[in-house]
PDB file of C-alpha atoms in Angstrom:
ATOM      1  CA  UNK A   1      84.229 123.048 118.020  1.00 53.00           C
ATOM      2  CA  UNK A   2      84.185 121.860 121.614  1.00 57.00           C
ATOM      3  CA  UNK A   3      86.176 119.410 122.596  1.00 84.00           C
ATOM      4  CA  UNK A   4      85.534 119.297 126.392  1.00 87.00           C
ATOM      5  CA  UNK A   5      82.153 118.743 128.485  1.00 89.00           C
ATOM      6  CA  UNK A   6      82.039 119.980 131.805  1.00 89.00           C
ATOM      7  CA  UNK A   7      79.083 117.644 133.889  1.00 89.00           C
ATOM      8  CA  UNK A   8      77.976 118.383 137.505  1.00 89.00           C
ATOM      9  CA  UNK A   9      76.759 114.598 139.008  1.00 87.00           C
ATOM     10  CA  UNK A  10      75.500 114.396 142.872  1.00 84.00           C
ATOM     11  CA  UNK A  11      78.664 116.648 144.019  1.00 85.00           C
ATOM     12  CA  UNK A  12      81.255 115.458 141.651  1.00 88.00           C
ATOM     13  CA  UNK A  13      82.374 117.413 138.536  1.00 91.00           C
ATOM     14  CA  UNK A  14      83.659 115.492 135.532  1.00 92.00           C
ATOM     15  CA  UNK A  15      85.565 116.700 131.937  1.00 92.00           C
ATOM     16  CA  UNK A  16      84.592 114.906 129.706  1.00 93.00           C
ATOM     17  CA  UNK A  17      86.477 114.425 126.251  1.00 92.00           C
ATOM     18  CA  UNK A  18      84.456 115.061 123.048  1.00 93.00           C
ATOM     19  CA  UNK A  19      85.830 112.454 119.996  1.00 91.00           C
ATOM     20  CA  UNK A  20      83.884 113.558 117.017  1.00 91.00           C
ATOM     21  CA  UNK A  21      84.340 109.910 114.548  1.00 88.00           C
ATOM     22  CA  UNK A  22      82.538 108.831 111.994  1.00 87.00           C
ATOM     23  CA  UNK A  23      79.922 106.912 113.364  1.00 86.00           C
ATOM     24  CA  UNK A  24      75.851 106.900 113.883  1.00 85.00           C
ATOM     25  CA  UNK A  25      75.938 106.638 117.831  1.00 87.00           C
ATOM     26  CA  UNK A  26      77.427 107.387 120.704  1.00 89.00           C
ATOM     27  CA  UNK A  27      79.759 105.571 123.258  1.00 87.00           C
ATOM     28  CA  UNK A  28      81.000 106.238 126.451  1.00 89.00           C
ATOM     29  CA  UNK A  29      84.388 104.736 127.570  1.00 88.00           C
ATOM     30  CA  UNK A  30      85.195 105.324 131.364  1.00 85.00           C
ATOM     31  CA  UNK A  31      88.994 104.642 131.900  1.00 81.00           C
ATOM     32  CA  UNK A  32      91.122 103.286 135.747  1.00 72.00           C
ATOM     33  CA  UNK A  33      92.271 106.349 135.686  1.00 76.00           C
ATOM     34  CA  UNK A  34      88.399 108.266 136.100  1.00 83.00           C
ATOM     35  CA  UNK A  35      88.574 109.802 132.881  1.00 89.00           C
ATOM     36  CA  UNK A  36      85.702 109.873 130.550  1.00 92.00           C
ATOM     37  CA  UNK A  37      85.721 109.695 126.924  1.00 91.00           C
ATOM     38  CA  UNK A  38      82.463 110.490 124.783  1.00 91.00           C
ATOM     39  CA  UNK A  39      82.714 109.158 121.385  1.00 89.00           C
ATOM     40  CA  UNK A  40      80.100 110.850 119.093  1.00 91.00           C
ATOM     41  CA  UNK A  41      79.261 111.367 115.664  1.00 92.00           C
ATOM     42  CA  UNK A  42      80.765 113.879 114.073  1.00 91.00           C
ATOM     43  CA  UNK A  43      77.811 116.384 113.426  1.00 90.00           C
ATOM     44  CA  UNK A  44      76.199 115.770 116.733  1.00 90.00           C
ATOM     45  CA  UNK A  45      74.873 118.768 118.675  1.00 91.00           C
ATOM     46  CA  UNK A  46      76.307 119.290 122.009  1.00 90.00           C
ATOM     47  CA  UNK A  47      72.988 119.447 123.103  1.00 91.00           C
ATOM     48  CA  UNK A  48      72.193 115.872 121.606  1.00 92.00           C
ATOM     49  CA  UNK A  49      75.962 115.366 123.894  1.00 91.00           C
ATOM     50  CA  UNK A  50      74.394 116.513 126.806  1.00 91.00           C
ATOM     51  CA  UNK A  51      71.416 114.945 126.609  1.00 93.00           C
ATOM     52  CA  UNK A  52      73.582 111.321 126.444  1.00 92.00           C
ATOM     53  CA  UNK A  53      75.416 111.853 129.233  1.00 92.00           C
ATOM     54  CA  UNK A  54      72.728 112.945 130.889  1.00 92.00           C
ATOM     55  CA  UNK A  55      71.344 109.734 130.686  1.00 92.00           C
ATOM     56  CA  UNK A  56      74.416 107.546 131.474  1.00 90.00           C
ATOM     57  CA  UNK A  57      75.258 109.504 134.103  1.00 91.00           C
ATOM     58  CA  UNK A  58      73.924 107.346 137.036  1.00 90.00           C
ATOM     59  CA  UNK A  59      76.748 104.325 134.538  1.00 88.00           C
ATOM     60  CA  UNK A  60      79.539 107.010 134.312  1.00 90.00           C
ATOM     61  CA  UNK A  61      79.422 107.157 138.510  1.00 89.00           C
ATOM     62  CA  UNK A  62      79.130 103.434 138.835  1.00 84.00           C
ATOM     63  CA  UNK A  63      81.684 102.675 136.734  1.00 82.00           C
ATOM     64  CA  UNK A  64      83.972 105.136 138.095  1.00 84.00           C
ATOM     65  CA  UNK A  65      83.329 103.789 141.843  1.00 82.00           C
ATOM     66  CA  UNK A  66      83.986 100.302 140.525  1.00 74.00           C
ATOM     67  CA  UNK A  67      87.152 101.363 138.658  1.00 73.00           C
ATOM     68  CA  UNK A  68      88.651 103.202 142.058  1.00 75.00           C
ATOM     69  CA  UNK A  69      88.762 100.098 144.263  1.00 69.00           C
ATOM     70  CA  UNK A  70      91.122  98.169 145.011  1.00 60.00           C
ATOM     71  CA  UNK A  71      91.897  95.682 142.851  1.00 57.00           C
ATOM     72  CA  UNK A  72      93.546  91.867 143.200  1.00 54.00           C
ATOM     73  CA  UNK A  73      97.362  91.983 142.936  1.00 60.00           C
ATOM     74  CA  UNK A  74      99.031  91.659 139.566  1.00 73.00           C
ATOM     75  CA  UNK A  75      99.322  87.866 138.378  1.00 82.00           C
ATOM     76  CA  UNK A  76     103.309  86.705 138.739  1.00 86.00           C
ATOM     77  CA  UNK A  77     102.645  83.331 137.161  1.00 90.00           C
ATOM     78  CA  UNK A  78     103.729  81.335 140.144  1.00 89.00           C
ATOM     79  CA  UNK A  79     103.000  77.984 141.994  1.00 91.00           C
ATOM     80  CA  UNK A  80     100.138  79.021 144.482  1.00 91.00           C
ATOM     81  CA  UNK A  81      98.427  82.028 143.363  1.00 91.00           C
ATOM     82  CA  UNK A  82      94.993  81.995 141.714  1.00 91.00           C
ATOM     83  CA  UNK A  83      93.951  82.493 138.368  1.00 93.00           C
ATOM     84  CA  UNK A  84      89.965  82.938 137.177  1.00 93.00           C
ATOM     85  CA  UNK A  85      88.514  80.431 134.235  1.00 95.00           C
ATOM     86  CA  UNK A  86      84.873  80.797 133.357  1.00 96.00           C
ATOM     87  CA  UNK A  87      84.166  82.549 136.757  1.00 93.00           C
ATOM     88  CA  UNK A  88      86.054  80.376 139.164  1.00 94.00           C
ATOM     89  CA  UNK A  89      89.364  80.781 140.887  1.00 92.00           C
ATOM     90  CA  UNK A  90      91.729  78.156 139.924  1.00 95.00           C
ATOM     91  CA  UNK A  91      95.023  77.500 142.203  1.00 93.00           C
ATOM     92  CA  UNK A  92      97.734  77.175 140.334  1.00 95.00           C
ATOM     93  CA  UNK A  93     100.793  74.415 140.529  1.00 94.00           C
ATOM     94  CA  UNK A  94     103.298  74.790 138.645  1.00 93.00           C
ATOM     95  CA  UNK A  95     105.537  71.635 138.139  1.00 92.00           C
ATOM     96  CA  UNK A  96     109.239  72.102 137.034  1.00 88.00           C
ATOM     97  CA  UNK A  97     109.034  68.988 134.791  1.00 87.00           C
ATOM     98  CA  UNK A  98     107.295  67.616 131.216  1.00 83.00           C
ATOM     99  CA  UNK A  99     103.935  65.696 131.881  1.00 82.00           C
ATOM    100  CA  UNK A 100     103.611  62.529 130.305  1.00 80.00           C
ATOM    101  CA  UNK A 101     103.901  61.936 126.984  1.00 80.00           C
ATOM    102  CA  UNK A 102      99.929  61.774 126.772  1.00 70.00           C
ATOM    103  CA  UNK A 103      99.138  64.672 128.463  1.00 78.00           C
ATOM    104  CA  UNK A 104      99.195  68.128 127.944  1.00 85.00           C
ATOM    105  CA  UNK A 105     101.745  71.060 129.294  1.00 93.00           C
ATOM    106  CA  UNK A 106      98.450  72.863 130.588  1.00 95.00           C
ATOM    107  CA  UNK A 107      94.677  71.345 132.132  1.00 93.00           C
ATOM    108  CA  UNK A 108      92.327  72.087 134.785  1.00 94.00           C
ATOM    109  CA  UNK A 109      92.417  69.537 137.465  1.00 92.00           C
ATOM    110  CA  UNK A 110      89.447  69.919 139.513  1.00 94.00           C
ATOM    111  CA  UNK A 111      90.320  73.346 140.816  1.00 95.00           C
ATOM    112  CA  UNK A 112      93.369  73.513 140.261  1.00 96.00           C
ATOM    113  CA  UNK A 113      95.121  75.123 136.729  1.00 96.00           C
ATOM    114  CA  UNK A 114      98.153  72.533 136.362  1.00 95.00           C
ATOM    115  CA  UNK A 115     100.876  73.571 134.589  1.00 95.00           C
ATOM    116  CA  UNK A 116     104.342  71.569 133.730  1.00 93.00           C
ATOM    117  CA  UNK A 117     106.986  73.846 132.345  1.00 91.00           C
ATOM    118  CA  UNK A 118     110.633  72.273 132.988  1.00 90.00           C
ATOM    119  CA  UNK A 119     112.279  75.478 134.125  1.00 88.00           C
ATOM    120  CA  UNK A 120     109.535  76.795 136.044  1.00 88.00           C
ATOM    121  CA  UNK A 121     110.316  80.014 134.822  1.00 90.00           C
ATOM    122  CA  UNK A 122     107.100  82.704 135.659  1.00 90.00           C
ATOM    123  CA  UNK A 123     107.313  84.136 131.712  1.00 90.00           C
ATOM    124  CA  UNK A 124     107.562  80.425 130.322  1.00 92.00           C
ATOM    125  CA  UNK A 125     104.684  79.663 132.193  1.00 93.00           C
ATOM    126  CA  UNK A 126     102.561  82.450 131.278  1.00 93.00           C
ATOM    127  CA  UNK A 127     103.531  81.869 127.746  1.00 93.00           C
ATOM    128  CA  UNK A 128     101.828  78.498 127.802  1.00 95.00           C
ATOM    129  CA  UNK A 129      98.727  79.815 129.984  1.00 95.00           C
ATOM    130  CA  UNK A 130      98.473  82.348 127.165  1.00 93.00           C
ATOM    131  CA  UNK A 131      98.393  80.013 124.938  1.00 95.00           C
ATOM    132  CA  UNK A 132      95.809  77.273 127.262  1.00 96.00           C
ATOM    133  CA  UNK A 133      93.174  80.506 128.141  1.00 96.00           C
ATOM    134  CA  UNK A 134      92.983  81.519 123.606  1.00 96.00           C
ATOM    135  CA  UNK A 135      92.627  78.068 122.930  1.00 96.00           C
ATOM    136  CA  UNK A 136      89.949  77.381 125.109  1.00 97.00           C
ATOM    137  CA  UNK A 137      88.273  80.488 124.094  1.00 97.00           C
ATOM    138  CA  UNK A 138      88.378  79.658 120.597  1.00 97.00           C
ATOM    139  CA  UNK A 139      86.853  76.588 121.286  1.00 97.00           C
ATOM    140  CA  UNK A 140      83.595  77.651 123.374  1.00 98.00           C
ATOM    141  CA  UNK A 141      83.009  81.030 122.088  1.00 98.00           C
ATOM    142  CA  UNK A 142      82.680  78.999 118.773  1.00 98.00           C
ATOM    143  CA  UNK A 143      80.254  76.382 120.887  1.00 98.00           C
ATOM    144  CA  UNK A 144      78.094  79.426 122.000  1.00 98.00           C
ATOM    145  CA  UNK A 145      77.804  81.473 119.383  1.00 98.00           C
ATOM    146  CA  UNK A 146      76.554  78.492 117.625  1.00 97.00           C
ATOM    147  CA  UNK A 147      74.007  77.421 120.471  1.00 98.00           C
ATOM    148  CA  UNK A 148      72.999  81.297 119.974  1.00 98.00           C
ATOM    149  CA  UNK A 149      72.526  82.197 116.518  1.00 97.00           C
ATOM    150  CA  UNK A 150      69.247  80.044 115.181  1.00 97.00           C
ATOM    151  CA  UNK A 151      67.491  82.578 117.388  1.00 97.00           C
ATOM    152  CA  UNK A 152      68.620  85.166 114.777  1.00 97.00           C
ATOM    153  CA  UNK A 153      66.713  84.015 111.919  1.00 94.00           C
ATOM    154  CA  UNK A 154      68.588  85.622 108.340  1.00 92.00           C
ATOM    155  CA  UNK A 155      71.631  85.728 110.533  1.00 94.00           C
ATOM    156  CA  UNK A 156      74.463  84.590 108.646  1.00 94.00           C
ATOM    157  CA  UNK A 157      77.426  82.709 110.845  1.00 95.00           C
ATOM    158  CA  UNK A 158      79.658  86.054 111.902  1.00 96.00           C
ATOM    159  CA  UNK A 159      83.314  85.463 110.750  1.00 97.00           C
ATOM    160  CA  UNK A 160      84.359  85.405 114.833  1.00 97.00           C
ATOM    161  CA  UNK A 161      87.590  87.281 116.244  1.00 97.00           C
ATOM    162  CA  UNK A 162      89.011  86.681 119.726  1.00 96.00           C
ATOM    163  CA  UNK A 163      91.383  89.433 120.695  1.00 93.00           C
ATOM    164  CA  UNK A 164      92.274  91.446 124.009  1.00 89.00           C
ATOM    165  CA  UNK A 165      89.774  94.434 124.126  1.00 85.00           C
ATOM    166  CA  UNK A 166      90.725  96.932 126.270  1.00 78.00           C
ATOM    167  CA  UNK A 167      87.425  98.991 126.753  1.00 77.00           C
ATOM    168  CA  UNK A 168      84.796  96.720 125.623  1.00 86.00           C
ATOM    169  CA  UNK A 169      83.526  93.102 125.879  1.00 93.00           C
ATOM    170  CA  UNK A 170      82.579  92.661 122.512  1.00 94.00           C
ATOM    171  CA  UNK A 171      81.333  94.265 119.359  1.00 95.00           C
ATOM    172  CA  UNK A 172      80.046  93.497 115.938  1.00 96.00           C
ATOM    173  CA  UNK A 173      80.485  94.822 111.948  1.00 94.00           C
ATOM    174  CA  UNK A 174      77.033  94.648 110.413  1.00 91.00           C
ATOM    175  CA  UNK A 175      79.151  95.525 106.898  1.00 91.00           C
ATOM    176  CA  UNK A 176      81.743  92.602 107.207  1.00 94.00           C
ATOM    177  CA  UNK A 177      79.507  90.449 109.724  1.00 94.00           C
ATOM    178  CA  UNK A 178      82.808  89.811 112.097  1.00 96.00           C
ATOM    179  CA  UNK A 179      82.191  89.436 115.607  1.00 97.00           C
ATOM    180  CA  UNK A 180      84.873  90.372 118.070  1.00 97.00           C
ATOM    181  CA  UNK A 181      84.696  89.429 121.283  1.00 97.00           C
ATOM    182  CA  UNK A 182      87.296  89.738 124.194  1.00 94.00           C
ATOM    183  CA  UNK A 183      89.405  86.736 125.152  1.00 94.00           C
ATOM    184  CA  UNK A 184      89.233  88.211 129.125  1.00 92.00           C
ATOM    185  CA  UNK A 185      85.827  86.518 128.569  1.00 95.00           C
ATOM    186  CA  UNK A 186      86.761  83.177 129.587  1.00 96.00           C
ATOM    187  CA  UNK A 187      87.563  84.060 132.516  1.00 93.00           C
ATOM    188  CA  UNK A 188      84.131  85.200 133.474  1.00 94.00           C
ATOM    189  CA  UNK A 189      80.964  83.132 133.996  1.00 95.00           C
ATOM    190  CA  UNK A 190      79.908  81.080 131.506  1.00 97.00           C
ATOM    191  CA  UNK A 191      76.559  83.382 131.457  1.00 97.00           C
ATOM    192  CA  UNK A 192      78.528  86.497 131.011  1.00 96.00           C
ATOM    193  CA  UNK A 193      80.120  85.180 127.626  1.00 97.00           C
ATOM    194  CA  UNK A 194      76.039  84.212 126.736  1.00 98.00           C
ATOM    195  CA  UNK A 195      75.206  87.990 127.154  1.00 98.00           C
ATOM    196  CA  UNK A 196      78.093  89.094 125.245  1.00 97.00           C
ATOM    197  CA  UNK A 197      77.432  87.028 122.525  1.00 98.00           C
ATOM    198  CA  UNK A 198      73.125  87.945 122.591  1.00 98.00           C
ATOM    199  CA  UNK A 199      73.665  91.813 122.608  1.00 97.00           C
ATOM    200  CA  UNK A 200      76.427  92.135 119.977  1.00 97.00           C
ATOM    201  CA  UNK A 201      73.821  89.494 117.685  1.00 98.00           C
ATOM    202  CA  UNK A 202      71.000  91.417 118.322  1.00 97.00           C
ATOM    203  CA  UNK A 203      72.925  94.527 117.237  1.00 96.00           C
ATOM    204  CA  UNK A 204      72.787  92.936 113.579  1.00 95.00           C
ATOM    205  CA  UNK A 205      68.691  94.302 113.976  1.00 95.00           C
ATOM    206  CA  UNK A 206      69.170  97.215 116.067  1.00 95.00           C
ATOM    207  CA  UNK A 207      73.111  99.352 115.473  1.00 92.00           C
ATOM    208  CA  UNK A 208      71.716 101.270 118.810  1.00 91.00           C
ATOM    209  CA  UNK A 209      70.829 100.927 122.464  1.00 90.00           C
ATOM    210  CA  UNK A 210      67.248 102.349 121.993  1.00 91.00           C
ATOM    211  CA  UNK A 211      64.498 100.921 123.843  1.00 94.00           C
ATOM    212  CA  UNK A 212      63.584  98.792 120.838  1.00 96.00           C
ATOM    213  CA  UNK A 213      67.426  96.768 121.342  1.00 96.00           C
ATOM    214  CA  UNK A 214      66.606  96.474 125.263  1.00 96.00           C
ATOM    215  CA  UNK A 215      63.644  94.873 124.233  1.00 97.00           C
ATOM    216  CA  UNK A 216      64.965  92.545 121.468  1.00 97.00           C
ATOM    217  CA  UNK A 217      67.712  92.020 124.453  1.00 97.00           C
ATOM    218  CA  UNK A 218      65.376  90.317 126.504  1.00 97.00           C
ATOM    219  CA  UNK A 219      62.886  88.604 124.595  1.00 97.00           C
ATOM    220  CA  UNK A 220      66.375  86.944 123.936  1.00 97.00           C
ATOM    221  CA  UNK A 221      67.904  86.542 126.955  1.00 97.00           C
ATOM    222  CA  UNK A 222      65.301  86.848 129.848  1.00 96.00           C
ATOM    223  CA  UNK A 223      67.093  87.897 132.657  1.00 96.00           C
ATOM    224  CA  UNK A 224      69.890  89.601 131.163  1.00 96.00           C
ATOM    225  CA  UNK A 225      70.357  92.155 133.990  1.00 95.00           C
ATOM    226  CA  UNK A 226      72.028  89.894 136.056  1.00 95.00           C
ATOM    227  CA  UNK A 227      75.216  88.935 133.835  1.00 95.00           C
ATOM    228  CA  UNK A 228      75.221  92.080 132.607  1.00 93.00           C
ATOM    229  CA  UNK A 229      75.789  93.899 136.586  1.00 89.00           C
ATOM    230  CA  UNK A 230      78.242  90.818 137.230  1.00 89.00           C
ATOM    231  CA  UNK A 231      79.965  91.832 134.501  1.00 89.00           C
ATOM    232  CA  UNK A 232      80.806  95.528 135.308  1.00 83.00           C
ATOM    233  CA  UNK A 233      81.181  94.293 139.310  1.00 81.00           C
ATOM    234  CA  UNK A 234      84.250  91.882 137.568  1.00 81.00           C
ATOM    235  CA  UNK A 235      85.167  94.559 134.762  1.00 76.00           C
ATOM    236  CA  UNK A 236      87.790  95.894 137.269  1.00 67.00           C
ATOM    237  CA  UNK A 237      89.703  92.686 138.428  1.00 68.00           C
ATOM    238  CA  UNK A 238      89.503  91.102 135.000  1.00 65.00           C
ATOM    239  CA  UNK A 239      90.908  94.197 133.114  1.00 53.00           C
ATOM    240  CA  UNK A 240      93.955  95.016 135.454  1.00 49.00           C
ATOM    241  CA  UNK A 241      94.880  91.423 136.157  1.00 52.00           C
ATOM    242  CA  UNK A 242      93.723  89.975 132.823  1.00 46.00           C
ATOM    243  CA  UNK A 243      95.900  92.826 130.546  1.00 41.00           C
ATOM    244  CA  UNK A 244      98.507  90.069 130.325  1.00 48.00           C
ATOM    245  CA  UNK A 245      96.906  88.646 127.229  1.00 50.00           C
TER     246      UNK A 245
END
């Protein structure tokens, strides 16, 4: 059984890796590195393989072009350098002392990420930004998912996960009804987390990415090409400097 595709694409030549699963469609991870990973169902025809990747092949290049520049240096979790919350870059401070008794060890003051950890120490404080950037998501991708879902009529409340996804943004179980979606998400525009949340939802009616989901898609979410290309422009910096979660 093959496990390799060879693919000619406008003068580049990519091997990809066949992962037969048990599953009903097919998905295409592209990894930093520039490999590709087809995952497909396990009696798929390499023809019906081809004829995929054929079609994603104008995403595969993209993403690959987008995954071999340069990225924003690694976070170091000290006083000065900048740190992304719902699509803006917040300075940080770091103060080597306990707030007030009132106030918390973490909060976004204006644009700056404020963050009072006695010994100053760059784990310490990325322990309690870990802590800050889960919290908030719990919080709002509650808020939206809530503003979202009486557009889903039937739709029962998804039992919601937030968790650091390495190739994916979100996704949903149509069998459990959970709904995963990636914590790197609060650091993107608030829009971004909106699409997230309308395509995985609309995957409860359509467990595909035929034309008939496009159009559910957007009768949803007018519009939704634009998060969804400022997404994959930010997939890069928010996957290598965001793996600290």
């Amino acid at each position: 059984m093959d496990t390799h595709l060879d693919v000619a694409h406008e003068g580049e030549r990519w091997q990809i890796a066949i992962k037969r699963r048990r599953r009903r469609t097919f998905g295409i991870t592209v990894y930093p590195d520039g490999s590709i990973t087809a995952a497909v169902p396990i009696r798929a025809s390499m023809r019906d393989v081809r004829k995929v990747v054929g079609e994603k092949a104008r995403w595969i290049a993209r993403q690959r072009a987008i995954l071999a520049r340069p990225t924003t240096p690694r976070l170091y979790f000290v006083h000065g350098e900048h740190h992304r919350y719902l699509g803006r870059r917040l300075r940080l401070r770091v103060f080597a002392r306990l707030p007030s008794p009132i106030s918390p060890q973490v909060r976004q003051t204006g644009r700056f990420l404020d963050v009072y950890e006695p010994t100053g120490e760059p784990l310490a404080v990325r322990a309690l930004l870990r802590s800050w950037y889960q919290a908030q998501a719990a919080q709002l991708f509650a808020q939206r998912l809530a503003v979202h879902l009486p557009a889903f009529p039937g739709a029962r409340t998804p039992r919601l996960r937030i968790k650091a996804m390495k190739t994916c943004w979100g996704s949903i179980n149509r069998v459990s009804n959970g709904l995963s979606l990636n914590v790197d998400l609060i650091r993107a525009p608030l829009l971004c987390l909106d699409y997230v949340v309308i395509h995985e939802l609309c995957h409860l009616d359509y467990p595909h990415h035929g034309p008939s989901f496009w159009r559910a898609v957007a009768q949803k979410m007018p519009g939704w090409q634009s998060p969804k290309q400022r997404l994959d422009r930010l997939s890069r910096v928010l996957h290598i400097d965001g793996l600290w979660f």
